[in-house]
Amino acid sequence: MAKYLIKRVLTALFTLLVIATITFFLLRAIPGGPFTREKPLPDAIIRALNEKYNLDEPLFIQYLSYIKGLLTFDLGPSYRILGYTVNDIIISGFPTSALIGGIASLLIVVIGIPLGIVSALKQNSPVDYMVMFMATLGVTVPNFIIATLIIYIFSTQLGWLPSNGISNPLGYIGPVIALMGYSLSFVSRLTRSSMLEVLRQDYVRTARANGISERKVIFKHALKNALIPVITYVGPMVAAILTGSFVVEKIFAIPGIGRYFVQGVTNRDYTVIMGMTVLYSAFYIFMILLVDLAYSWIDPRIRLEGGAR
Amino acid sequence: MAKLNFDKVPKKDKLDTEQTRKSLTYWQDVWRRLKKNKSSMVGLVGVVIIVLLAVVGPWISPYDYSDQLSDYSNLPPRLDIREVGDTTFHVTRIYRLLELEDGIIVDRYNELEVDVINKINYYAKEIVLPADLENTSTYPLPATETLDANTYYSESWGIALTDGEYTFGDDAILVTYIHPDSPLHNLEFEGGPYDISDAVYFSELTTIANYGEANAADQQFDIDLGAESIVEKLDETQFIEEIRFFEAEVKLNYSYGLLNDNLVPTEFKDVDYTIEYKGDESLYTTDTIANKLFYFGSDSQGRDILTRVLYGARISLIVALIATLVNFIIGVTYGAVAGYLGGNWDNVMMRIVDIINSIPLVLWVILLMVVLREVVIDVTIAGKNYVIFRGTSGLGTIAIALGTVYWVAMARLVRGQVLGLKEQEFVLVARTIGVSNYKIISRHLIPNALGPIIVSMAMMIPAAVFTEAFLSFIGLGVSAPQASLGTLANAALSGFQSYPFKLFFPAAMIALMMLAFNFLGDGLRDALDPRLRKG
C-alpha cells in the first residue's frame, strides 16, 4: 500500500510538471504579452517592465526559474494585478471558492445519490419520472441561465435572497444552487442507471433468494457496486467545483478565484494562469488518486497495482 | 389408439406467420428499436424541427439578423396598451409614446420626446430638494482635488459639474465633486440622506454654459443662478401635472411614477403615468396585446429577437456540426490507428492524447482564436480568388477550437473498440489474404465500431452547443453582428432585470436544443447497443 502510494504520488508530481511545462510554453506561444495594451505603452516602459519581471531572459531560463519557484510553492508575482503575488490571490480568493464549492459538492453527493437510488428502486413510478424530469432539465440548462433565473426570481421579484455578494449567509444559496445544477442532475442520473444495472445482476438475485432483507440487499450489496461509476465522476467534479466557476462567481459577484483564470488568459497574465492551472491540476490529480483508493475499498476485486495481495 | 381419432389441422390454423420475422439488417433493426422508444422519437422530431427552423427561419423572417429599427428598441413581446378614446397607445419603459392601430405600431412622437423626458425628470427630481438651502461662505477647490477638462467648479456652492450623458443617451449634467463643507453635501431630506447628484442628473439645461457664467479658462463658475432657480421652483411647484406633445395634442404625464411617494396625491398612488388625448384621459393599463412588429420582442438595438434566436440557433448548430465533424475525422482516424498499430505506437499516441487532455479548454481556445485570426486560406481558380477559411469571423475558429479539443474522447473510445475488434477472426482473415492496413481500418474496423461512434457524436452536439454558449458568455464567442445563442444570452444579461424576455427566448432555445439532442442521443445509444440500455 505504502509503495503504491509513493509511486502514485511521484507519478502525480511528474504529471503536474508536464502540465506546468506545456501550459508554460503554450502561453508564450500566444501572441501578445502581459504589457500589451490597446494603447501601446512606450518601448522604454515595456523594456523596463520586462526587465523587472525577468521577461527579457531566454525562455528556457525563465522556465527553469519558474519551476524552481514552483518547487518552493512560490508562484511568482501577478503582472497585471499590481502588488499581488499569485500566492496572495489564491490565499485571498480560494477559501471563498472552496467554501461554496465544498457546500455544493457535499449537497450533490448527499442529495444526488439518494435521489438516484430512490428513482431506481421506484422505477417508472411518478417519483422516478419527477426525479428524471428535474435531472434532464438540470443538464440542459446552462448554469449562467440558472444563475440569472435565481437572481431574477428570488432576489428581484421575491426579495428573499441578496442578489450578489456573500456578506449575508443567505447569499450562499444562489451560487451553490447554480454551481450544483448540472452535476446534481448528472449524479442522480448516473446513480439511477448504474443502480438499475446492478440490481439486475445475479448476485443481487442470489442475495434476495437467500432471504436477506431488502434494506441490506440494497445498501450492503447493491449500492457499493453501483457507486463505482458515480465516484469516477464525482472525483474530478469536486476538483472543478472547488477551484471556482468563472460564470457563477461573475454573476453573483463573489470574490473567489474562478474569474482569475479567464481574466488571466485575456490579460496574458502568465503567472496567474500558471498558478490557477497548477492549482486545478493538483486538485484534479489528487481527487483521481482518492477515487482510485476508493475503488479498492468499495470493490476488493479491484486491486491497487503493486498493492498487498 | 386409432389414427382416425385425430384430425389434421387445417392449413389456416398453422402458426406459420408468427414464427419467422422478416430478417432485418443491423441498421433496420436499430431504426425499429429507435421507433419504439418514445422519448427518442420526441427528440428526433425536436431535432428536425429545430434544424428546419434554424435553416429556413432566418430566410422567411422579414428581418435580417442585423436589421436595426433603433426607434423600436427594447419592446417586449406583449405590449401594455392604453385605449384613450378611439386611439391606442403604448408607453415604453423609458416613457416613449407609441401609437398603435390594429395592434401594429404606426406612429411615434419623435421630435419632442427628448426635451419632454428631460423636463419631467428635472421637475420630478428637483422637487425633493429642501427649500431652505443657503450658502453662507465660499468653498474653494482643495489643492488635492484636480478637475478633468470640461468640468466646472462653483466656489459659492462647492460643487463641480460636468457635461455627461444619462443612461438613456440623453445629455445631462453630472455632479462629479461636492466640497465636504458645502451645504449641498450630506443633504438630509425627510429623515434620510439625499443625494444631490440625483437632482442635477437630469436637466432641461443640457449644457454647463446654461447654468451660469462659465469661465472655461480656470474652470471656475458661479452656480448662483442655477441654484437659486432650483430653490424658487421648489417654492412654486408641487409637481408637474402634464406634458404636452404639442403637435399631436397628447399629454403624457409620468411624474406620478417618478415622484417621491408622499408627494403624490392618494388617488394617484398606483398610477404610473396618465395619457390624455382629445379630452379623454387614461390612468391605468387597459389591456396587453401581442407585439405584432416583433413577436419575441426587440433588443436594445431594435433588432428582432425572433430572427436573432433562429439565426443564433443556426450559428450554434453550425459550430456544433463543424466541431463534431472535426472531432469525428481526427478522433476516429487517430484512435483507429493507435488501436490497430498497438504497442509502442499506441503508447506514444495515447500519452499525446493525455497531454492534450490536460490543457485547459479556455487557454486552448484563446490560443487558437488569436492564432487563427491572422489565417486566411484561399485558392485561386481561373483567376478568381475564393476564400475557404477566414479566421476573423470567429465562427470557424470557435468550431475548430472545439473540434480539436473534443476529439480526444473520441480517439479513446475508438481505440478501445479497435483494440477488441482487431483480435477477431475476420480481421485475421483479411490480413491473411493480404488486405492493406488502410483497408482493414476503413472497411472492417471502423464500420464495426460505428455504433458507439454515432452515439458519441450525437452526445457531442449538445456538449458543443453548451461549450459554445459558455465561451460566448465569457466573451470568446462569434463576433458581432453575428450572434450565437450564447452571445444572445450573454448580451441579455445586463438589462435582464428590466427586459427578462431578451434572456428568456435564447435560454429557452438552448434548453430545447439540449433536450432534443439529449433525448435523441439516449435513444440512439439504446438502439445501437442494446447491452448499454439503461433502465
mmCIF file with all atom_site columns, C-alpha atoms in Angstrom, chain B residues 227-316:
data_model
loop_
_atom_site.group_PDB
_atom_site.id
_atom_site.type_symbol
_atom_site.label_atom_id
_atom_site.label_alt_id
_atom_site.label_comp_id
_atom_site.label_asym_id
_atom_site.label_entity_id
_atom_site.label_seq_id
_atom_site.pdbx_PDB_ins_code
_atom_site.Cartn_x
_atom_site.Cartn_y
_atom_site.Cartn_z
_atom_site.occupancy
_atom_site.B_iso_or_equiv
_atom_site.pdbx_formal_charge
_atom_site.auth_seq_id
_atom_site.auth_comp_id
_atom_site.auth_asym_id
_atom_site.auth_atom_id
_atom_site.pdbx_PDB_model_num
ATOM 1  C CA . ALA B 1 227 ? -29.153 77.102 -7.513  1.00 0.00 ? 227 ALA B CA 1
ATOM 2  C CA . GLU B 1 228 ? -31.491 79.989 -6.858  1.00 0.00 ? 228 GLU B CA 1
ATOM 3  C CA . SER B 1 229 ? -33.714 78.947 -9.638  1.00 0.00 ? 229 SER B CA 1
ATOM 4  C CA . ILE B 1 230 ? -33.820 75.495 -8.179  1.00 0.00 ? 230 ILE B CA 1
ATOM 5  C CA . VAL B 1 231 ? -34.959 76.893 -4.869  1.00 0.00 ? 231 VAL B CA 1
ATOM 6  C CA . GLU B 1 232 ? -37.505 79.123 -6.496  1.00 0.00 ? 232 GLU B CA 1
ATOM 7  C CA . LYS B 1 233 ? -39.015 76.298 -8.392  1.00 0.00 ? 233 LYS B CA 1
ATOM 8  C CA . LEU B 1 234 ? -39.287 74.343 -5.198  1.00 0.00 ? 234 LEU B CA 1
ATOM 9  C CA . ASP B 1 235 ? -41.447 77.048 -3.746  1.00 0.00 ? 235 ASP B CA 1
ATOM 10 C CA . GLU B 1 236 ? -43.828 77.386 -6.581  1.00 0.00 ? 236 GLU B CA 1
ATOM 11 C CA . THR B 1 237 ? -44.233 73.893 -7.938  1.00 0.00 ? 237 THR B CA 1
ATOM 12 C CA . GLN B 1 238 ? -45.812 70.944 -6.234  1.00 0.00 ? 238 GLN B CA 1
ATOM 13 C CA . PHE B 1 239 ? -45.463 68.633 -9.161  1.00 0.00 ? 239 PHE B CA 1
ATOM 14 C CA . ILE B 1 240 ? -45.863 68.844 -12.871 1.00 0.00 ? 240 ILE B CA 1
ATOM 15 C CA . GLU B 1 241 ? -49.230 67.634 -13.964 1.00 0.00 ? 241 GLU B CA 1
ATOM 16 C CA . GLU B 1 242 ? -48.953 67.263 -17.643 1.00 0.00 ? 242 GLU B CA 1
ATOM 17 C CA . ILE B 1 243 ? -46.603 67.147 -20.526 1.00 0.00 ? 243 ILE B CA 1
ATOM 18 C CA . ARG B 1 244 ? -47.881 68.011 -23.906 1.00 0.00 ? 244 ARG B CA 1
ATOM 19 C CA . PHE B 1 245 ? -46.877 66.553 -27.166 1.00 0.00 ? 245 PHE B CA 1
ATOM 20 C CA . PHE B 1 246 ? -47.965 69.768 -28.745 1.00 0.00 ? 246 PHE B CA 1
ATOM 21 C CA . GLU B 1 247 ? -48.453 68.753 -32.327 1.00 0.00 ? 247 GLU B CA 1
ATOM 22 C CA . ALA B 1 248 ? -50.469 65.660 -31.583 1.00 0.00 ? 248 ALA B CA 1
ATOM 23 C CA . GLU B 1 249 ? -52.237 67.092 -28.579 1.00 0.00 ? 249 GLU B CA 1
ATOM 24 C CA . VAL B 1 250 ? -51.355 64.096 -26.491 1.00 0.00 ? 250 VAL B CA 1
ATOM 25 C CA . LYS B 1 251 ? -50.464 64.727 -22.894 1.00 0.00 ? 251 LYS B CA 1
ATOM 26 C CA . LEU B 1 252 ? -48.318 62.124 -21.259 1.00 0.00 ? 252 LEU B CA 1
ATOM 27 C CA . ASN B 1 253 ? -47.723 62.653 -17.566 1.00 0.00 ? 253 ASN B CA 1
ATOM 28 C CA . TYR B 1 254 ? -45.495 60.216 -15.826 1.00 0.00 ? 254 TYR B CA 1
ATOM 29 C CA . SER B 1 255 ? -44.446 62.351 -12.904 1.00 0.00 ? 255 SER B CA 1
ATOM 30 C CA . TYR B 1 256 ? -46.526 60.221 -10.519 1.00 0.00 ? 256 TYR B CA 1
ATOM 31 C CA . GLY B 1 257 ? -44.301 57.251 -11.139 1.00 0.00 ? 257 GLY B CA 1
ATOM 32 C CA . LEU B 1 258 ? -41.139 59.254 -10.552 1.00 0.00 ? 258 LEU B CA 1
ATOM 33 C CA . LEU B 1 259 ? -42.146 61.366 -7.609  1.00 0.00 ? 259 LEU B CA 1
ATOM 34 C CA . ASN B 1 260 ? -41.399 60.613 -4.038  1.00 0.00 ? 260 ASN B CA 1
ATOM 35 C CA . ASP B 1 261 ? -44.373 58.688 -2.699  1.00 0.00 ? 261 ASP B CA 1
ATOM 36 C CA . ASN B 1 262 ? -45.650 61.250 -0.200  1.00 0.00 ? 262 ASN B CA 1
ATOM 37 C CA . LEU B 1 263 ? -45.800 63.947 -2.843  1.00 0.00 ? 263 LEU B CA 1
ATOM 38 C CA . VAL B 1 264 ? -48.304 62.031 -4.921  1.00 0.00 ? 264 VAL B CA 1
ATOM 39 C CA . PRO B 1 265 ? -52.000 62.565 -4.161  1.00 0.00 ? 265 PRO B CA 1
ATOM 40 C CA . THR B 1 266 ? -53.625 59.462 -2.748  1.00 0.00 ? 266 THR B CA 1
ATOM 41 C CA . GLU B 1 267 ? -55.831 58.831 -5.740  1.00 0.00 ? 267 GLU B CA 1
ATOM 42 C CA . PHE B 1 268 ? -52.769 58.707 -7.973  1.00 0.00 ? 268 PHE B CA 1
ATOM 43 C CA . LYS B 1 269 ? -50.644 56.451 -5.723  1.00 0.00 ? 269 LYS B CA 1
ATOM 44 C CA . ASP B 1 270 ? -50.785 53.421 -8.005  1.00 0.00 ? 270 ASP B CA 1
ATOM 45 C CA . VAL B 1 271 ? -50.744 55.399 -11.234 1.00 0.00 ? 271 VAL B CA 1
ATOM 46 C CA . ASP B 1 272 ? -47.627 55.006 -13.262 1.00 0.00 ? 272 ASP B CA 1
ATOM 47 C CA . TYR B 1 273 ? -48.476 57.535 -15.925 1.00 0.00 ? 273 TYR B CA 1
ATOM 48 C CA . THR B 1 274 ? -51.537 59.124 -17.469 1.00 0.00 ? 274 THR B CA 1
ATOM 49 C CA . ILE B 1 275 ? -52.359 59.780 -21.084 1.00 0.00 ? 275 ILE B CA 1
ATOM 50 C CA . GLU B 1 276 ? -54.728 62.497 -22.163 1.00 0.00 ? 276 GLU B CA 1
ATOM 51 C CA . TYR B 1 277 ? -55.824 62.653 -25.756 1.00 0.00 ? 277 TYR B CA 1
ATOM 52 C CA . LYS B 1 278 ? -58.651 64.662 -27.267 1.00 0.00 ? 278 LYS B CA 1
ATOM 53 C CA . GLY B 1 279 ? -60.256 65.197 -23.913 1.00 0.00 ? 279 GLY B CA 1
ATOM 54 C CA . ASP B 1 280 ? -60.171 61.561 -22.765 1.00 0.00 ? 280 ASP B CA 1
ATOM 55 C CA . GLU B 1 281 ? -57.839 60.524 -20.001 1.00 0.00 ? 281 GLU B CA 1
ATOM 56 C CA . SER B 1 282 ? -56.464 57.097 -19.177 1.00 0.00 ? 282 SER B CA 1
ATOM 57 C CA . LEU B 1 283 ? -54.996 56.249 -15.775 1.00 0.00 ? 283 LEU B CA 1
ATOM 58 C CA . TYR B 1 284 ? -54.456 52.519 -15.961 1.00 0.00 ? 284 TYR B CA 1
ATOM 59 C CA . THR B 1 285 ? -53.318 49.913 -18.431 1.00 0.00 ? 285 THR B CA 1
ATOM 60 C CA . THR B 1 286 ? -56.401 48.709 -20.260 1.00 0.00 ? 286 THR B CA 1
ATOM 61 C CA . ASP B 1 287 ? -55.063 45.620 -21.993 1.00 0.00 ? 287 ASP B CA 1
ATOM 62 C CA . THR B 1 288 ? -51.982 43.741 -23.087 1.00 0.00 ? 288 THR B CA 1
ATOM 63 C CA . ILE B 1 289 ? -51.690 42.641 -26.686 1.00 0.00 ? 289 ILE B CA 1
ATOM 64 C CA . ALA B 1 290 ? -49.169 40.642 -28.667 1.00 0.00 ? 290 ALA B CA 1
ATOM 65 C CA . ASN B 1 291 ? -46.420 42.653 -30.277 1.00 0.00 ? 291 ASN B CA 1
ATOM 66 C CA . LYS B 1 292 ? -47.077 42.187 -33.956 1.00 0.00 ? 292 LYS B CA 1
ATOM 67 C CA . LEU B 1 293 ? -43.967 44.043 -35.007 1.00 0.00 ? 293 LEU B CA 1
ATOM 68 C CA . PHE B 1 294 ? -41.617 41.719 -33.112 1.00 0.00 ? 294 PHE B CA 1
ATOM 69 C CA . TYR B 1 295 ? -43.240 38.535 -31.906 1.00 0.00 ? 295 TYR B CA 1
ATOM 70 C CA . PHE B 1 296 ? -40.435 37.815 -29.405 1.00 0.00 ? 296 PHE B CA 1
ATOM 71 C CA . GLY B 1 297 ? -39.759 41.487 -28.748 1.00 0.00 ? 297 GLY B CA 1
ATOM 72 C CA . SER B 1 298 ? -36.776 43.535 -29.811 1.00 0.00 ? 298 SER B CA 1
ATOM 73 C CA . ASP B 1 299 ? -33.333 44.007 -28.324 1.00 0.00 ? 299 ASP B CA 1
ATOM 74 C CA . SER B 1 300 ? -31.558 47.180 -27.277 1.00 0.00 ? 300 SER B CA 1
ATOM 75 C CA . GLN B 1 301 ? -30.601 47.965 -30.869 1.00 0.00 ? 301 GLN B CA 1
ATOM 76 C CA . GLY B 1 302 ? -34.150 47.397 -32.108 1.00 0.00 ? 302 GLY B CA 1
ATOM 77 C CA . ARG B 1 303 ? -33.374 44.053 -33.719 1.00 0.00 ? 303 ARG B CA 1
ATOM 78 C CA . ASP B 1 304 ? -35.993 41.330 -33.927 1.00 0.00 ? 304 ASP B CA 1
ATOM 79 C CA . ILE B 1 305 ? -35.318 38.763 -31.203 1.00 0.00 ? 305 ILE B CA 1
ATOM 80 C CA . LEU B 1 306 ? -37.201 36.003 -33.029 1.00 0.00 ? 306 LEU B CA 1
ATOM 81 C CA . THR B 1 307 ? -34.937 36.338 -36.039 1.00 0.00 ? 307 THR B CA 1
ATOM 82 C CA . ARG B 1 308 ? -31.877 36.631 -33.840 1.00 0.00 ? 308 ARG B CA 1
ATOM 83 C CA . VAL B 1 309 ? -32.809 33.492 -31.909 1.00 0.00 ? 309 VAL B CA 1
ATOM 84 C CA . LEU B 1 310 ? -33.403 31.494 -35.093 1.00 0.00 ? 310 LEU B CA 1
ATOM 85 C CA . TYR B 1 311 ? -30.198 32.816 -36.559 1.00 0.00 ? 311 TYR B CA 1
ATOM 86 C CA . GLY B 1 312 ? -28.386 32.123 -33.282 1.00 0.00 ? 312 GLY B CA 1
ATOM 87 C CA . ALA B 1 313 ? -29.666 28.555 -33.343 1.00 0.00 ? 313 ALA B CA 1
ATOM 88 C CA . ARG B 1 314 ? -28.258 28.275 -36.846 1.00 0.00 ? 314 ARG B CA 1
ATOM 89 C CA . ILE B 1 315 ? -24.852 29.540 -35.726 1.00 0.00 ? 315 ILE B CA 1
ATOM 90 C CA . SER B 1 316 ? -24.834 27.281 -32.685 1.00 0.00 ? 316 SER B CA 1
#
